[in-house]
PDB file of C-alpha atoms in Angstrom:
ATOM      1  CA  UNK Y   1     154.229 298.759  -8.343  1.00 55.00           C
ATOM      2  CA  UNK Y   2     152.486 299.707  -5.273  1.00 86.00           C
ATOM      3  CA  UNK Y   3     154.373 298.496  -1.974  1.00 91.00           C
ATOM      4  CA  UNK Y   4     150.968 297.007  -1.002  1.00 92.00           C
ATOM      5  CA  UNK Y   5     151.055 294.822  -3.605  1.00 95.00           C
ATOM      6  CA  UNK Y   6     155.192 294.199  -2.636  1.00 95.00           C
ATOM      7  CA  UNK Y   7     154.020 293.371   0.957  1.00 96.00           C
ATOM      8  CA  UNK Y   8     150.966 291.023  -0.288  1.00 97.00           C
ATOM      9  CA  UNK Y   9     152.990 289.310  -2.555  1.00 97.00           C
ATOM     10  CA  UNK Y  10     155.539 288.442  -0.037  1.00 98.00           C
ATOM     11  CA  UNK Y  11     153.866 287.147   2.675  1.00 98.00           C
ATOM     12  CA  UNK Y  12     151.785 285.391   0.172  1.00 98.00           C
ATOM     13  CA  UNK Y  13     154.034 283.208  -1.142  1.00 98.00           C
ATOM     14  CA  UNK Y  14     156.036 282.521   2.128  1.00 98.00           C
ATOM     15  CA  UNK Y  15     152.567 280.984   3.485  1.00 98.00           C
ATOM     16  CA  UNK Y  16     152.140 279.024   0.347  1.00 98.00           C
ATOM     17  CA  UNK Y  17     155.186 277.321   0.655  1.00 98.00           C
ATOM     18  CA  UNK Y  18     155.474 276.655   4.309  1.00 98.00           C
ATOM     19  CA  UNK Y  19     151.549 274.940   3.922  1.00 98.00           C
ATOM     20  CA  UNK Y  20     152.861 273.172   0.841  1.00 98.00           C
ATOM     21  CA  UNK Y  21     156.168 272.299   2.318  1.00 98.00           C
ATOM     22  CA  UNK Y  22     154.443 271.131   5.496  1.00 98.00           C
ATOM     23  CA  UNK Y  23     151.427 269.301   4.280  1.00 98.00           C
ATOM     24  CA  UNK Y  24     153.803 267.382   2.140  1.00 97.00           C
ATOM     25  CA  UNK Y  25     156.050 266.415   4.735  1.00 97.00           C
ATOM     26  CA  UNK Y  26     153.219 265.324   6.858  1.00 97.00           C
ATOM     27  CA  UNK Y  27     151.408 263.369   4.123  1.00 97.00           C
ATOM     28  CA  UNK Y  28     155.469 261.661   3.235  1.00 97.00           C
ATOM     29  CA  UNK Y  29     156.543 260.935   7.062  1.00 97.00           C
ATOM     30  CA  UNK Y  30     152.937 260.065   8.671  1.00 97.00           C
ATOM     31  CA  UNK Y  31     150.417 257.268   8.082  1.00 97.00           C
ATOM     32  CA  UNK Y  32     146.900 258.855   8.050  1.00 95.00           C
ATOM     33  CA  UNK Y  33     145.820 260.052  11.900  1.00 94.00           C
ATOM     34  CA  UNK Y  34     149.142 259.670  13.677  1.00 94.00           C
ATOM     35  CA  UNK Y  35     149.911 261.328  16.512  1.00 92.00           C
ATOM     36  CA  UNK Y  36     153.240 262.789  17.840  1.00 90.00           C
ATOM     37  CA  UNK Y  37     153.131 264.726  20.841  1.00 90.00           C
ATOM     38  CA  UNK Y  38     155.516 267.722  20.717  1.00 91.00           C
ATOM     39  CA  UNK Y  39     154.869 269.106  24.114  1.00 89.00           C
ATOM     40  CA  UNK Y  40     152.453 269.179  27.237  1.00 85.00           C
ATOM     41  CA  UNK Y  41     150.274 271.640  24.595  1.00 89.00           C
ATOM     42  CA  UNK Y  42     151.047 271.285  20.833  1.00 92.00           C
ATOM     43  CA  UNK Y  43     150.901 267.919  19.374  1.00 94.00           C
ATOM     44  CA  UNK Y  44     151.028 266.991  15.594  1.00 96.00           C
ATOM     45  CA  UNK Y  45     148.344 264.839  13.684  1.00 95.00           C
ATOM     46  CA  UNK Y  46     147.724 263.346   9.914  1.00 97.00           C
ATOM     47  CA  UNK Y  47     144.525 264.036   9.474  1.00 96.00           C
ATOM     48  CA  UNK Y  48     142.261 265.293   6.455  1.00 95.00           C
ATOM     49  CA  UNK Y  49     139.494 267.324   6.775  1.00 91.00           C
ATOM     50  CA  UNK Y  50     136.794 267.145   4.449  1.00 90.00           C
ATOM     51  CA  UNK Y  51     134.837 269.931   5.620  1.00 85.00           C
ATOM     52  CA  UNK Y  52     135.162 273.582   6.281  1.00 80.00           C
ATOM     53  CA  UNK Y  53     136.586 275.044   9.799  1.00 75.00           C
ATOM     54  CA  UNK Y  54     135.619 272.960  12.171  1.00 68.00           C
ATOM     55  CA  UNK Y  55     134.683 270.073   9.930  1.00 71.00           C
ATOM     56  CA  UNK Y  56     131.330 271.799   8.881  1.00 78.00           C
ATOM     57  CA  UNK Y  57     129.725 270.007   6.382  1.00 80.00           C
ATOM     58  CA  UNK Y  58     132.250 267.264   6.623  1.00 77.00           C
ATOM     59  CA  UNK Y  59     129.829 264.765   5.719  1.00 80.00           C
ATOM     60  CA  UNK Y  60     127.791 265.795   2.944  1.00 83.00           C
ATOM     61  CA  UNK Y  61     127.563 264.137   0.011  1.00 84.00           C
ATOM     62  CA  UNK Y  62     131.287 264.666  -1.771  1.00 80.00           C
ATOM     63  CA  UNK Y  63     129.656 265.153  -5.347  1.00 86.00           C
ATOM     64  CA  UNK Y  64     128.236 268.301  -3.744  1.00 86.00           C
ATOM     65  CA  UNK Y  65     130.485 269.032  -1.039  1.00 87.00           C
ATOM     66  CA  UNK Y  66     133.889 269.369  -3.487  1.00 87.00           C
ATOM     67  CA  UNK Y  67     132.003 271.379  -5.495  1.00 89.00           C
ATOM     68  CA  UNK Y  68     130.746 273.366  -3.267  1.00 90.00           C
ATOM     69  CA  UNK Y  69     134.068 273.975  -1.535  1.00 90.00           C
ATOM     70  CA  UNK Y  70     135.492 274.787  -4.830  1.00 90.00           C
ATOM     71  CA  UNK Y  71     133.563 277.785  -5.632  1.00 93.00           C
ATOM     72  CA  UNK Y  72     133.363 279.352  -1.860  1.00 92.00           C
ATOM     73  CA  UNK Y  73     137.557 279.242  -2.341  1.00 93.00           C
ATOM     74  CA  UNK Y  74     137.374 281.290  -5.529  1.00 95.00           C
ATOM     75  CA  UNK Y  75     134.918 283.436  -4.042  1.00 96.00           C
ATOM     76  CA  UNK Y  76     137.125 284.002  -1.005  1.00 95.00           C
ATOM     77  CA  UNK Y  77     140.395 284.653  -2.834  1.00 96.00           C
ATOM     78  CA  UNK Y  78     138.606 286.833  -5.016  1.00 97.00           C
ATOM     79  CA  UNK Y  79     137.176 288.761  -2.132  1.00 97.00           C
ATOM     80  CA  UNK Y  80     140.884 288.528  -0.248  1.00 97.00           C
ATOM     81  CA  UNK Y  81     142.621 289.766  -3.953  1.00 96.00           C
ATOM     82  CA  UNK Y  82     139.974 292.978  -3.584  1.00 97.00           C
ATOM     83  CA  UNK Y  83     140.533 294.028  -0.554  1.00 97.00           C
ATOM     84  CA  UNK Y  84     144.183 293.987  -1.129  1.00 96.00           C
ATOM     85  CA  UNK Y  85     143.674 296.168  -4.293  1.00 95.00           C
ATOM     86  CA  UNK Y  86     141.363 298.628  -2.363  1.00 95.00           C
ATOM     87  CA  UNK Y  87     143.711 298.694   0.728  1.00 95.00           C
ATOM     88  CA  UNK Y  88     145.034 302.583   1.281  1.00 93.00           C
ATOM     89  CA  UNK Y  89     148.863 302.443   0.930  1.00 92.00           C
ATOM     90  CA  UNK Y  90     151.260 302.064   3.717  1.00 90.00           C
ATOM     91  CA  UNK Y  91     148.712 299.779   5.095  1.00 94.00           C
ATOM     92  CA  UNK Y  92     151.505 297.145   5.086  1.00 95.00           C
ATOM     93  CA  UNK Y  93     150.088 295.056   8.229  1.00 96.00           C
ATOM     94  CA  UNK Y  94     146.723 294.783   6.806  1.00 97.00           C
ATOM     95  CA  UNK Y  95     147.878 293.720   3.440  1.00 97.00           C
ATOM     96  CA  UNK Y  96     150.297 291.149   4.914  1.00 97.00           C
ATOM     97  CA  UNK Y  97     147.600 289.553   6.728  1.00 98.00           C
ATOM     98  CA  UNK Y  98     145.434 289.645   3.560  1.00 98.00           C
ATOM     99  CA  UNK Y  99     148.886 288.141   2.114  1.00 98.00           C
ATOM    100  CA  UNK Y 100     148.792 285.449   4.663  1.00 98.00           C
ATOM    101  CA  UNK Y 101     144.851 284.217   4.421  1.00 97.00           C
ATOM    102  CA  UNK Y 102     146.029 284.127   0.826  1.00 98.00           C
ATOM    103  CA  UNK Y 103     148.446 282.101   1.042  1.00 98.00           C
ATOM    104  CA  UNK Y 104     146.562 279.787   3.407  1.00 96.00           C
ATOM    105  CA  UNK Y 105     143.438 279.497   1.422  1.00 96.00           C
ATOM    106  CA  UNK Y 106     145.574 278.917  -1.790  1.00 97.00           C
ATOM    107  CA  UNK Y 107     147.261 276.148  -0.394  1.00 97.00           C
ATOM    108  CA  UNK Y 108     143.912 274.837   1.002  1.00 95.00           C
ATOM    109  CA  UNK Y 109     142.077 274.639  -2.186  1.00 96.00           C
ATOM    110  CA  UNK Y 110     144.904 273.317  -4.020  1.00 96.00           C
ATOM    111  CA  UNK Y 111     144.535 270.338  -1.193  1.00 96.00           C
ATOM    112  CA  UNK Y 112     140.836 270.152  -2.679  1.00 92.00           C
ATOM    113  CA  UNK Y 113     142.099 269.893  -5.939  1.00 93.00           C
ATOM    114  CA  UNK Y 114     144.025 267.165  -5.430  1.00 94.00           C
ATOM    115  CA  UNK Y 115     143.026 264.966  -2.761  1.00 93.00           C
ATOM    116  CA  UNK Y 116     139.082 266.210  -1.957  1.00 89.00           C
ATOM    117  CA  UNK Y 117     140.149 267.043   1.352  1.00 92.00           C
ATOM    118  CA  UNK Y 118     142.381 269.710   3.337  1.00 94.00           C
ATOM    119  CA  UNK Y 119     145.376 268.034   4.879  1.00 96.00           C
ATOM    120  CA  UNK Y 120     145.307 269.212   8.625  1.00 95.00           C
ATOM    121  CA  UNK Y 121     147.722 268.816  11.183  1.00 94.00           C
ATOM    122  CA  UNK Y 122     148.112 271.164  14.207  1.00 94.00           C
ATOM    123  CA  UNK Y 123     146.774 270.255  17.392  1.00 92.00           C
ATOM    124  CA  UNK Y 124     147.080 273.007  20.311  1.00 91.00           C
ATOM    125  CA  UNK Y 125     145.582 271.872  23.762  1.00 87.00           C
ATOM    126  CA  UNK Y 126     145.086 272.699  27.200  1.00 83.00           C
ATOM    127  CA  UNK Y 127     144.330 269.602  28.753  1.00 76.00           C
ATOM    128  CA  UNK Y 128     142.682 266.554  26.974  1.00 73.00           C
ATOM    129  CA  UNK Y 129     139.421 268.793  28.115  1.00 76.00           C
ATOM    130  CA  UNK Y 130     140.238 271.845  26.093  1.00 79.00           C
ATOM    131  CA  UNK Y 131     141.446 270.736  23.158  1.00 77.00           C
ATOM    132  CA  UNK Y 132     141.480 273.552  19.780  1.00 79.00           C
ATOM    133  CA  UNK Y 133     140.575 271.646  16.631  1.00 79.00           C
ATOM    134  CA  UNK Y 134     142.977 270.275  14.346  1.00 81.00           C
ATOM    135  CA  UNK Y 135     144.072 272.398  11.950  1.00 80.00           C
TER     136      UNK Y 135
END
């Protein structure tokens, strides 16, 4: 077996747990949108995003918008899963990080699957002013 594939695989499946693990314990210990501040610049909320990054197209209609979501996800993997085959060997950093937006985009759509919705949770800030999204 390649030691791309070795390096993929890995980092892969360490992502996909820790979102699993995480998104569960969120969606076990926290009623929907609460808020626990961590420190002066990372915070944690329950929230669920029903859109894409940055709640795009968070409120179309769901019997599209699912859907929709559904099939860009393949498409991505499928796209991620290439570029992983095609990598040159020894590119081990660049397949890990293919390994990790793997492992985050599998655990995203399985979210879809099951709830219509991306469980989302990280909140990094400056100030109240310059606030990243949740994610």
């Amino acid at each position: 077996m390649k030691r791309n594939y070795i390096w993929a695989a890995a980092v892969f499946l360490g992502i996909l747990v820790l979102d699993l693990v995480t998104k569960e314990y969120i969606v076990r210990t926290m009623e929907y949108r609460d808020y626990h501040v961590v420190t002066s610049f990372f915070n944690i909320v329950h929230v669920h995003n029903t859109g894409a990054a940055f709640g795009i197209l968070a409120n179309a209609d769901s019997s599209l918008r699912i859907p929709f979501f559904i099939v860009v996800s393949i498409i991505a993997m499928a796209v991620v899963l290439t570029m992983v085959v095609k990598a040159d060997e020894g590119k081990i950093a660049y397949v890990a990080g293919l390994g990790g937006i793997l492992g985050g985009a599998v655990g995203n759509f399985i979210d879809r699957i099951r709830f219509g919705y991306v469980v989302d949770f990280i909140v990094w800030k400056y100030t109240d002013a310059y606030r990243w999204p949740t994610f």
